[in-house]
PDB file of C-alpha atoms in Angstrom:
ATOM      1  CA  UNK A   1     -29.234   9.972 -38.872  1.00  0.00           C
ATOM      2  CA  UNK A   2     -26.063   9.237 -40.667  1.00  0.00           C
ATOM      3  CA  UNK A   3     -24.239  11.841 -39.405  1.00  0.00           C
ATOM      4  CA  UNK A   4     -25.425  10.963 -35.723  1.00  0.00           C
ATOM      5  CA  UNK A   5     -23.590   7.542 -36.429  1.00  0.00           C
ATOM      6  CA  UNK A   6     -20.311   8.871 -38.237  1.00  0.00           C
ATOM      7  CA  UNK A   7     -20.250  11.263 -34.827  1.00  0.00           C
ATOM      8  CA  UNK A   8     -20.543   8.803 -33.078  1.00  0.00           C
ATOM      9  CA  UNK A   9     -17.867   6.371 -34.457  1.00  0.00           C
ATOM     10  CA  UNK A  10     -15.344   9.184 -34.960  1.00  0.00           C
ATOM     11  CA  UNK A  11     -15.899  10.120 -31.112  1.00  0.00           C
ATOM     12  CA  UNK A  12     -15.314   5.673 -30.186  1.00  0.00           C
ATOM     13  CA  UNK A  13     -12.105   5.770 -32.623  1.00  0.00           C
ATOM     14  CA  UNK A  14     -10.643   8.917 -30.812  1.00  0.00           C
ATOM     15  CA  UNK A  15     -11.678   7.314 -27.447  1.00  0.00           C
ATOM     16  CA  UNK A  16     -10.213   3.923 -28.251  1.00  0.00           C
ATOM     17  CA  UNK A  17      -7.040   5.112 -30.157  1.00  0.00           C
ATOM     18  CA  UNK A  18      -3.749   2.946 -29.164  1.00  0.00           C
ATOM     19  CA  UNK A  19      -2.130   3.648 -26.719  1.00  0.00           C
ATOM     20  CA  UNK A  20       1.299   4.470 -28.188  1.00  0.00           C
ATOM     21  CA  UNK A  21      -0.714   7.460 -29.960  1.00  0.00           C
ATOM     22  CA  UNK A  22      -1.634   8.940 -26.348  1.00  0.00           C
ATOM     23  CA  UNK A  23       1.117  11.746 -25.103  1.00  0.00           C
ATOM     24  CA  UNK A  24      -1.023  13.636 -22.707  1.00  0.00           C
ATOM     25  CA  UNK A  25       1.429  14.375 -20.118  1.00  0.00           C
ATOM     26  CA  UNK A  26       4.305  14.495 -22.707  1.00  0.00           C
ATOM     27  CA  UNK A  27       6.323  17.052 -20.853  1.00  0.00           C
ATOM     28  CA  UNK A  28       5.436  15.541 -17.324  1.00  0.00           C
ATOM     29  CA  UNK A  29       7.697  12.824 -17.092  1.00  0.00           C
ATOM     30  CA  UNK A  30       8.326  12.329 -13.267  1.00  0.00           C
ATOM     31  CA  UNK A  31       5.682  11.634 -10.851  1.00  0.00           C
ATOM     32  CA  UNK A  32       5.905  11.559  -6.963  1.00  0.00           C
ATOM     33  CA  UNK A  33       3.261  10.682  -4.556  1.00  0.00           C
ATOM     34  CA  UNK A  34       2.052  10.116  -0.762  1.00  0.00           C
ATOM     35  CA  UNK A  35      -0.690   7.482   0.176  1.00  0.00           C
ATOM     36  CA  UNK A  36      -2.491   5.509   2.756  1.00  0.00           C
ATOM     37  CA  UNK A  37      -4.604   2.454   3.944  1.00  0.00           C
ATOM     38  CA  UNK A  38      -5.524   1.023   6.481  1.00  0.00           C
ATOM     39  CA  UNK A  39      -2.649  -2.358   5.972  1.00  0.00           C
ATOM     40  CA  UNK A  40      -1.297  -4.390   3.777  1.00  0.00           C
ATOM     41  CA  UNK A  41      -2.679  -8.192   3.001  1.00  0.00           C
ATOM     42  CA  UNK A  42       0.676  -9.330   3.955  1.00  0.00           C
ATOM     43  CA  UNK A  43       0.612  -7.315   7.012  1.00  0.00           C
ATOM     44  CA  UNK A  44      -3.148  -7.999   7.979  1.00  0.00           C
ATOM     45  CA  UNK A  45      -2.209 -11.609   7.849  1.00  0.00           C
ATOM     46  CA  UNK A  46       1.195 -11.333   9.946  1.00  0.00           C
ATOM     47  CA  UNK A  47      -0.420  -9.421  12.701  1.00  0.00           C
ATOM     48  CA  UNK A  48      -3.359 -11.442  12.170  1.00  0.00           C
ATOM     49  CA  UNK A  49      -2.253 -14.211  12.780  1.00  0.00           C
ATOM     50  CA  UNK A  50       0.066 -13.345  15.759  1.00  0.00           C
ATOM     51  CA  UNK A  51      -3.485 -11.734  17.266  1.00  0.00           C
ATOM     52  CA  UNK A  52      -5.757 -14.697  16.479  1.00  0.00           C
ATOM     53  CA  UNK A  53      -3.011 -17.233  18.359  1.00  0.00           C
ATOM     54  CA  UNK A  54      -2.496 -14.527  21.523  1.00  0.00           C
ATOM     55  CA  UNK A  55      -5.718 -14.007  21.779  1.00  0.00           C
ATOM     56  CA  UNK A  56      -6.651 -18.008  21.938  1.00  0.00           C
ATOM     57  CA  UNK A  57      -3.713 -18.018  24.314  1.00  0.00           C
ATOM     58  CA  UNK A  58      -5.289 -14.636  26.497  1.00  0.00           C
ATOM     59  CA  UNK A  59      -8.872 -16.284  26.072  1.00  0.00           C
ATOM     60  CA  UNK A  60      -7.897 -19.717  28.082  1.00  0.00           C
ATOM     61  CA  UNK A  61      -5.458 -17.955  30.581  1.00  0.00           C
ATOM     62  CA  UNK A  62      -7.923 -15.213  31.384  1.00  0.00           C
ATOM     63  CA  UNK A  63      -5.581 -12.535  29.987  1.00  0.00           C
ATOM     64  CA  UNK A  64      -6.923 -10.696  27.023  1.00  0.00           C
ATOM     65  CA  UNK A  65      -5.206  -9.150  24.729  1.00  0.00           C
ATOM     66  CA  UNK A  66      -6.221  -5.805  22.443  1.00  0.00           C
ATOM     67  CA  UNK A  67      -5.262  -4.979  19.107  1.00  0.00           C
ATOM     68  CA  UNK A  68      -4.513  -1.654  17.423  1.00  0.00           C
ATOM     69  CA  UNK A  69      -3.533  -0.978  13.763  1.00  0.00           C
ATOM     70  CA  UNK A  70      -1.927   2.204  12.889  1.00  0.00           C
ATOM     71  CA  UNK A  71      -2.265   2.252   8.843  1.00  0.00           C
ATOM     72  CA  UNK A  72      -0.143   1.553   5.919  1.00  0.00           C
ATOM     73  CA  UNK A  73       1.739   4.767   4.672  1.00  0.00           C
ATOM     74  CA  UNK A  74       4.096   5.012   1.162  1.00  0.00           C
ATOM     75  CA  UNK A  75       5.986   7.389  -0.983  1.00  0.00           C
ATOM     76  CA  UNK A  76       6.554   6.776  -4.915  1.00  0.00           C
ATOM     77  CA  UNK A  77       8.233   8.075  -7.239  1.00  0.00           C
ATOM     78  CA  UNK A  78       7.927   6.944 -10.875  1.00  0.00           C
ATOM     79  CA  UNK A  79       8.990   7.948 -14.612  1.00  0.00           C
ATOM     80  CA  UNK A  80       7.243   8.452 -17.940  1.00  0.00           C
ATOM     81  CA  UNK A  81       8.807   5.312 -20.188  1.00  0.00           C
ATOM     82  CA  UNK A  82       6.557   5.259 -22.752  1.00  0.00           C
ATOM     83  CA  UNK A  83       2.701   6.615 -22.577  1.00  0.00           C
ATOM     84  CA  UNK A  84       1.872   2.653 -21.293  1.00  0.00           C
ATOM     85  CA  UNK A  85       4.361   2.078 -19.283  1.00  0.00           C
ATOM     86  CA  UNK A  86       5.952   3.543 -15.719  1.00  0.00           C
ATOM     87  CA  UNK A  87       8.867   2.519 -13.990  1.00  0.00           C
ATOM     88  CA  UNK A  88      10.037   3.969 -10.310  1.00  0.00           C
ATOM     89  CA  UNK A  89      10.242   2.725  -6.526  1.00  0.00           C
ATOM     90  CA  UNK A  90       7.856   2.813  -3.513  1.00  0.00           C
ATOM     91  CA  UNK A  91       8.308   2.598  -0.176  1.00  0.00           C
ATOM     92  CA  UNK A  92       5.688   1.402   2.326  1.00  0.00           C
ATOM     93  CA  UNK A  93       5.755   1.310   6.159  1.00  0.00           C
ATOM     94  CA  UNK A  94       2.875  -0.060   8.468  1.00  0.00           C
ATOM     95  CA  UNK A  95       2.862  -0.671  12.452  1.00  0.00           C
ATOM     96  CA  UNK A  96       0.506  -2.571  14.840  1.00  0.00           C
ATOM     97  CA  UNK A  97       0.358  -2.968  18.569  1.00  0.00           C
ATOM     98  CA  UNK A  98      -0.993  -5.860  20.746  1.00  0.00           C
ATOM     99  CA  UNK A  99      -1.558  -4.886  24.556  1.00  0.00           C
ATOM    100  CA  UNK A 100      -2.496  -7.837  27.034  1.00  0.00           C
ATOM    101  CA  UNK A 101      -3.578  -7.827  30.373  1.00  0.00           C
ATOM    102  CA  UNK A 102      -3.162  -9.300  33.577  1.00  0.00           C
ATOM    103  CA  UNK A 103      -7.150 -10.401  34.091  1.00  0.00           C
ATOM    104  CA  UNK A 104     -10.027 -10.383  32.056  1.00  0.00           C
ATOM    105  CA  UNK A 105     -11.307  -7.113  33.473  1.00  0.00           C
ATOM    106  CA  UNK A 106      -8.345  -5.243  31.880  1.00  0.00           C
ATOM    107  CA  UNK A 107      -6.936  -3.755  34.794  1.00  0.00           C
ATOM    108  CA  UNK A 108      -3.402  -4.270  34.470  1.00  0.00           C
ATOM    109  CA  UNK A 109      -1.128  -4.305  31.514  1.00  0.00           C
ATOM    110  CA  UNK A 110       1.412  -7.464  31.061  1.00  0.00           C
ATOM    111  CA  UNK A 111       2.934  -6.442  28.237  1.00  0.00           C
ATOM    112  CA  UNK A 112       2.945  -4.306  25.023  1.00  0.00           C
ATOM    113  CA  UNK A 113       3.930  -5.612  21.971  1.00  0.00           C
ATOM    114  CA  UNK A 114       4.934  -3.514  18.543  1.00  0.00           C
ATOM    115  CA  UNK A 115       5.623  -4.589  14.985  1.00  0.00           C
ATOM    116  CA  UNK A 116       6.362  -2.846  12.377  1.00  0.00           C
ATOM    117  CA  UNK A 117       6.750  -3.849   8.838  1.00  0.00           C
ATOM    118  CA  UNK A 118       8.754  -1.376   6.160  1.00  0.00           C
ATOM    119  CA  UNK A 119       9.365  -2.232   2.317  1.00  0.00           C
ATOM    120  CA  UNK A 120      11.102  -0.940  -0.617  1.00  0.00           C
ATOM    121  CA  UNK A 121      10.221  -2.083  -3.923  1.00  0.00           C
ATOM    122  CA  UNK A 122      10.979  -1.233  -7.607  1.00  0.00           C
ATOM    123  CA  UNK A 123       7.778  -1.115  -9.603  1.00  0.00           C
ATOM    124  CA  UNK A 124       6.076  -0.690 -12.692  1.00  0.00           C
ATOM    125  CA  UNK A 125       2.869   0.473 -14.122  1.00  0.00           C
ATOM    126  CA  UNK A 126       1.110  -0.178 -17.240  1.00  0.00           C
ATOM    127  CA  UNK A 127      -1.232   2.151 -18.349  1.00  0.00           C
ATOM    128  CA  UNK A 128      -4.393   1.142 -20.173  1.00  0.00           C
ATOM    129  CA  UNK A 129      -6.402   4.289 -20.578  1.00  0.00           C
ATOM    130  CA  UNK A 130      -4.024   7.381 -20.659  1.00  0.00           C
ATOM    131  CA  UNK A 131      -6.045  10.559 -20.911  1.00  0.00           C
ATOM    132  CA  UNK A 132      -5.430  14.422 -19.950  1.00  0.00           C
ATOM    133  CA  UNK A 133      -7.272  14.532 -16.473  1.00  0.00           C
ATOM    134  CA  UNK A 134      -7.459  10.206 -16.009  1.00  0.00           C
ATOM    135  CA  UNK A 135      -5.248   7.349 -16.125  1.00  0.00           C
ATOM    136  CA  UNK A 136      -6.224   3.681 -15.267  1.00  0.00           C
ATOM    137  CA  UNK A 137      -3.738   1.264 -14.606  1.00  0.00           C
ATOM    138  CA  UNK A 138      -2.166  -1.920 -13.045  1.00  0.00           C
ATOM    139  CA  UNK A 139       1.464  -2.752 -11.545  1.00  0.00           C
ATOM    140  CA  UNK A 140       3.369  -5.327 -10.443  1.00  0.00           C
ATOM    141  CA  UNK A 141       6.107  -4.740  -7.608  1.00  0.00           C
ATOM    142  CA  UNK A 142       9.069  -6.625  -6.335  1.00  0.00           C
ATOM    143  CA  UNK A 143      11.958  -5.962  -3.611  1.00  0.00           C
ATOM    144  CA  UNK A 144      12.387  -6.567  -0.193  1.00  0.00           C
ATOM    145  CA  UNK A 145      11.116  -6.380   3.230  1.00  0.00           C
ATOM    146  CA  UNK A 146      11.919  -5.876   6.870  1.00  0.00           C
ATOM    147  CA  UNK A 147       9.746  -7.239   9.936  1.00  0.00           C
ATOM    148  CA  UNK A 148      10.537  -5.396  13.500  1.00  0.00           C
ATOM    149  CA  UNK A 149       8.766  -6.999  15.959  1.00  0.00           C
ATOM    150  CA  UNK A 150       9.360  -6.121  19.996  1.00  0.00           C
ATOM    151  CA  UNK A 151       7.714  -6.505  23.293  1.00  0.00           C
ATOM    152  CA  UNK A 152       7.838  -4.124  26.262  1.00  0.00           C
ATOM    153  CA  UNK A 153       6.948  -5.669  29.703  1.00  0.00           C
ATOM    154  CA  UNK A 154       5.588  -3.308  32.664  1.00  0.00           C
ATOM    155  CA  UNK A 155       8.226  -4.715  34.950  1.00  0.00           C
ATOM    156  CA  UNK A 156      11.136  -3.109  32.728  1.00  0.00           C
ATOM    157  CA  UNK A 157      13.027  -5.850  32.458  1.00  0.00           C
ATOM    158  CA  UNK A 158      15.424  -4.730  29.745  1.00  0.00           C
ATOM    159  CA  UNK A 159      17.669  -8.276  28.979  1.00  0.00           C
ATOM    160  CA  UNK A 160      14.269 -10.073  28.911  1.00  0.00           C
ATOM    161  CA  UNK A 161      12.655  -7.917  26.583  1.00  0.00           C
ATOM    162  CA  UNK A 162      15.549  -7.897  24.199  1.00  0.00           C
ATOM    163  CA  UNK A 163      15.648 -11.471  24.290  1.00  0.00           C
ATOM    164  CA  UNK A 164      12.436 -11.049  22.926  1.00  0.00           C
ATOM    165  CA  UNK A 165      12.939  -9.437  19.988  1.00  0.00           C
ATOM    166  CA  UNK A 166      12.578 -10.634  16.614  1.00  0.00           C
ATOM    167  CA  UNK A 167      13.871  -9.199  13.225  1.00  0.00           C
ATOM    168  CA  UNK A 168      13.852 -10.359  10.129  1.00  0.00           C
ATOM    169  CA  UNK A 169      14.104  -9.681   6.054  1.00  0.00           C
ATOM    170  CA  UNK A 170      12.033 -11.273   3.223  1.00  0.00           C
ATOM    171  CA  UNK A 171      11.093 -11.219  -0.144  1.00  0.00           C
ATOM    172  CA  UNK A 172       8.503  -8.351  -0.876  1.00  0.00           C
ATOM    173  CA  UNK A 173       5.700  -8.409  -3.667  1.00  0.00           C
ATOM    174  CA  UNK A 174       2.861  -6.697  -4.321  1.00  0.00           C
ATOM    175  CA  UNK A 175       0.604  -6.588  -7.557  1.00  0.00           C
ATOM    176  CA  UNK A 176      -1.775  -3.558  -8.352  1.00  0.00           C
ATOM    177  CA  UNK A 177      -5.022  -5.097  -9.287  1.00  0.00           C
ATOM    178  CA  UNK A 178      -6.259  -1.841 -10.388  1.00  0.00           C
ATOM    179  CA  UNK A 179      -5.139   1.854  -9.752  1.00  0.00           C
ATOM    180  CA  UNK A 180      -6.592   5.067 -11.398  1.00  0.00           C
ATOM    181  CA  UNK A 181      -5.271   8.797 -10.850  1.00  0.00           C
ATOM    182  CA  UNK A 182      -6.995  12.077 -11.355  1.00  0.00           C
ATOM    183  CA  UNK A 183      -5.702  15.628 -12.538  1.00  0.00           C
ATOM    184  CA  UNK A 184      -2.427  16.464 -14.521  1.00  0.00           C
ATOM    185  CA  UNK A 185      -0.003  18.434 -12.537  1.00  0.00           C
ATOM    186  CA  UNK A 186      -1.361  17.426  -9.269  1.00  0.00           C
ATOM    187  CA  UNK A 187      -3.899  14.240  -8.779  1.00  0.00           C
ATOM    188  CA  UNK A 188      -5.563  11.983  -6.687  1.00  0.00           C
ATOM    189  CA  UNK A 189      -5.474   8.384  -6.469  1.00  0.00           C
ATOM    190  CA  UNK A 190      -7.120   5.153  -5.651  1.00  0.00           C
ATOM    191  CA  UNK A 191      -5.669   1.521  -5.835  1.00  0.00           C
ATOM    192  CA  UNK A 192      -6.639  -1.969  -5.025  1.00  0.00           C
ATOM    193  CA  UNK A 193      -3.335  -4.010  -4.355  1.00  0.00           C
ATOM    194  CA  UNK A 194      -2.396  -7.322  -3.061  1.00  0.00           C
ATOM    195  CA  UNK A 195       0.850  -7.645  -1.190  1.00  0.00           C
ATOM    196  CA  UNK A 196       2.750  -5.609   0.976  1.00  0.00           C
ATOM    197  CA  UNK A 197       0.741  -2.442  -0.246  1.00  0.00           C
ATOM    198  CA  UNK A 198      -2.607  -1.318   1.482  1.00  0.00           C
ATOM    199  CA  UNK A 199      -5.297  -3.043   0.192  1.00  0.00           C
ATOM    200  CA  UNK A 200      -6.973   0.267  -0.348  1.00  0.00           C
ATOM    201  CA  UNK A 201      -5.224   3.165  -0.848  1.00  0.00           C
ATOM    202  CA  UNK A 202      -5.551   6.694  -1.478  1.00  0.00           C
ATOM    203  CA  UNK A 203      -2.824   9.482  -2.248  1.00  0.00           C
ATOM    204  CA  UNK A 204      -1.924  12.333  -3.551  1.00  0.00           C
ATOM    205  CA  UNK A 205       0.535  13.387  -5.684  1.00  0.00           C
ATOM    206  CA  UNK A 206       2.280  15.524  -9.000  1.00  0.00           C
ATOM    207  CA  UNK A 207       4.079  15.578 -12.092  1.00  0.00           C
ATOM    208  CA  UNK A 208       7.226  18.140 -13.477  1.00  0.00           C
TER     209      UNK A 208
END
């Protein structure tokens, strides 16, 4: 029985042991990844928004609009500071489109409208379980974003549509409420973010 419990403790120490002690990937200090989700928060509530107040709009005039997401797509790139701790940059890049009609039967389009939403932010990870095949982690990212939005109307009227247009850039944030990552030289990932990130994402990725 006592050697049950000492194997057992000695297996919880090596589990548990700090962080700073962990060099799994000591050689593999870059990282670069692809991912997707459906959108960001930021974005959801954007073209939210701008669909919930067109579609009020469509619902009393008798024109209807329809709404179509197209995802939330990123590249990263990060490197190995210390076994806890990643810095790098991502880039993210997510597009919607609202169609409304001419009459509630949806015969005839009115007009097309696209927006599109790109950002580029510095980032950091911190790492609180660092092992050979997982790692578990959080992040917090900051830089800046730009908003494209533009309509296209049926009757091609090209003045009128560019008077339409609207452009502009913001602050961009986005904090990873938890990520984890799967494999050594190549993985898989999942995240939970809130920002200008997918809510949910999954990617792929490796390290050299």
């Amino acid at each position: 029985m006592k050697r049950v419990i000492v194997t057992i403790c000695v297996l919880v120490v090596c589990f548990f042991q700090p962080l700073s002690a962990q060099k799994p990937h000591s050689d593999l200090y870059h990282e670069i990844g692809v991912n997707a989700g459906p959108c960001s928060l930021v974005g959801g509530f954007i073209n939210g928004t701008i669909g919930f107040w067109s579609g009020l709009g469509g619902a009393l005039s008798h024109r209807p609009i329809e709404m179509k997401w197209y995802g939330n797509y990123g590249l990263h790139y990060y490197y190995q500071v210390k076994p806890w701790c990643q810095v790098g940059v991502k880039a993210t890049v997510e597009c919607a489109k609202t169609t409304q009609y001419t009459d509630t039967f949806r015969t005839t389009i009115s007009s097309v409208n696209h927006d599109v939403l790109v950002a580029l932010m510095p980032s950091v990870h911190f790492t609180y379980l660092n092992r050979p095949w997982v790692r578990l982690y959080s992040g917090l990212d900051v830089g800046c974003a730009y908003f494209w939005s533009g309509p296209t109307f049926d009757n091609g009227k090209e003045d009128e549509n560019d008077s339409k247009k609207d452009n502009n850039f913001a602050f961009a944030f986005n904090v990873t409420a938890f990520g984890v990552n799967v494999g050594k030289k190549f993985y898989g990932l999942f995240e939970l973010n809130a920002g200008y990130d997918s809510f949910i994402k999954v990617g792929i990725g490796a390290r050299f």
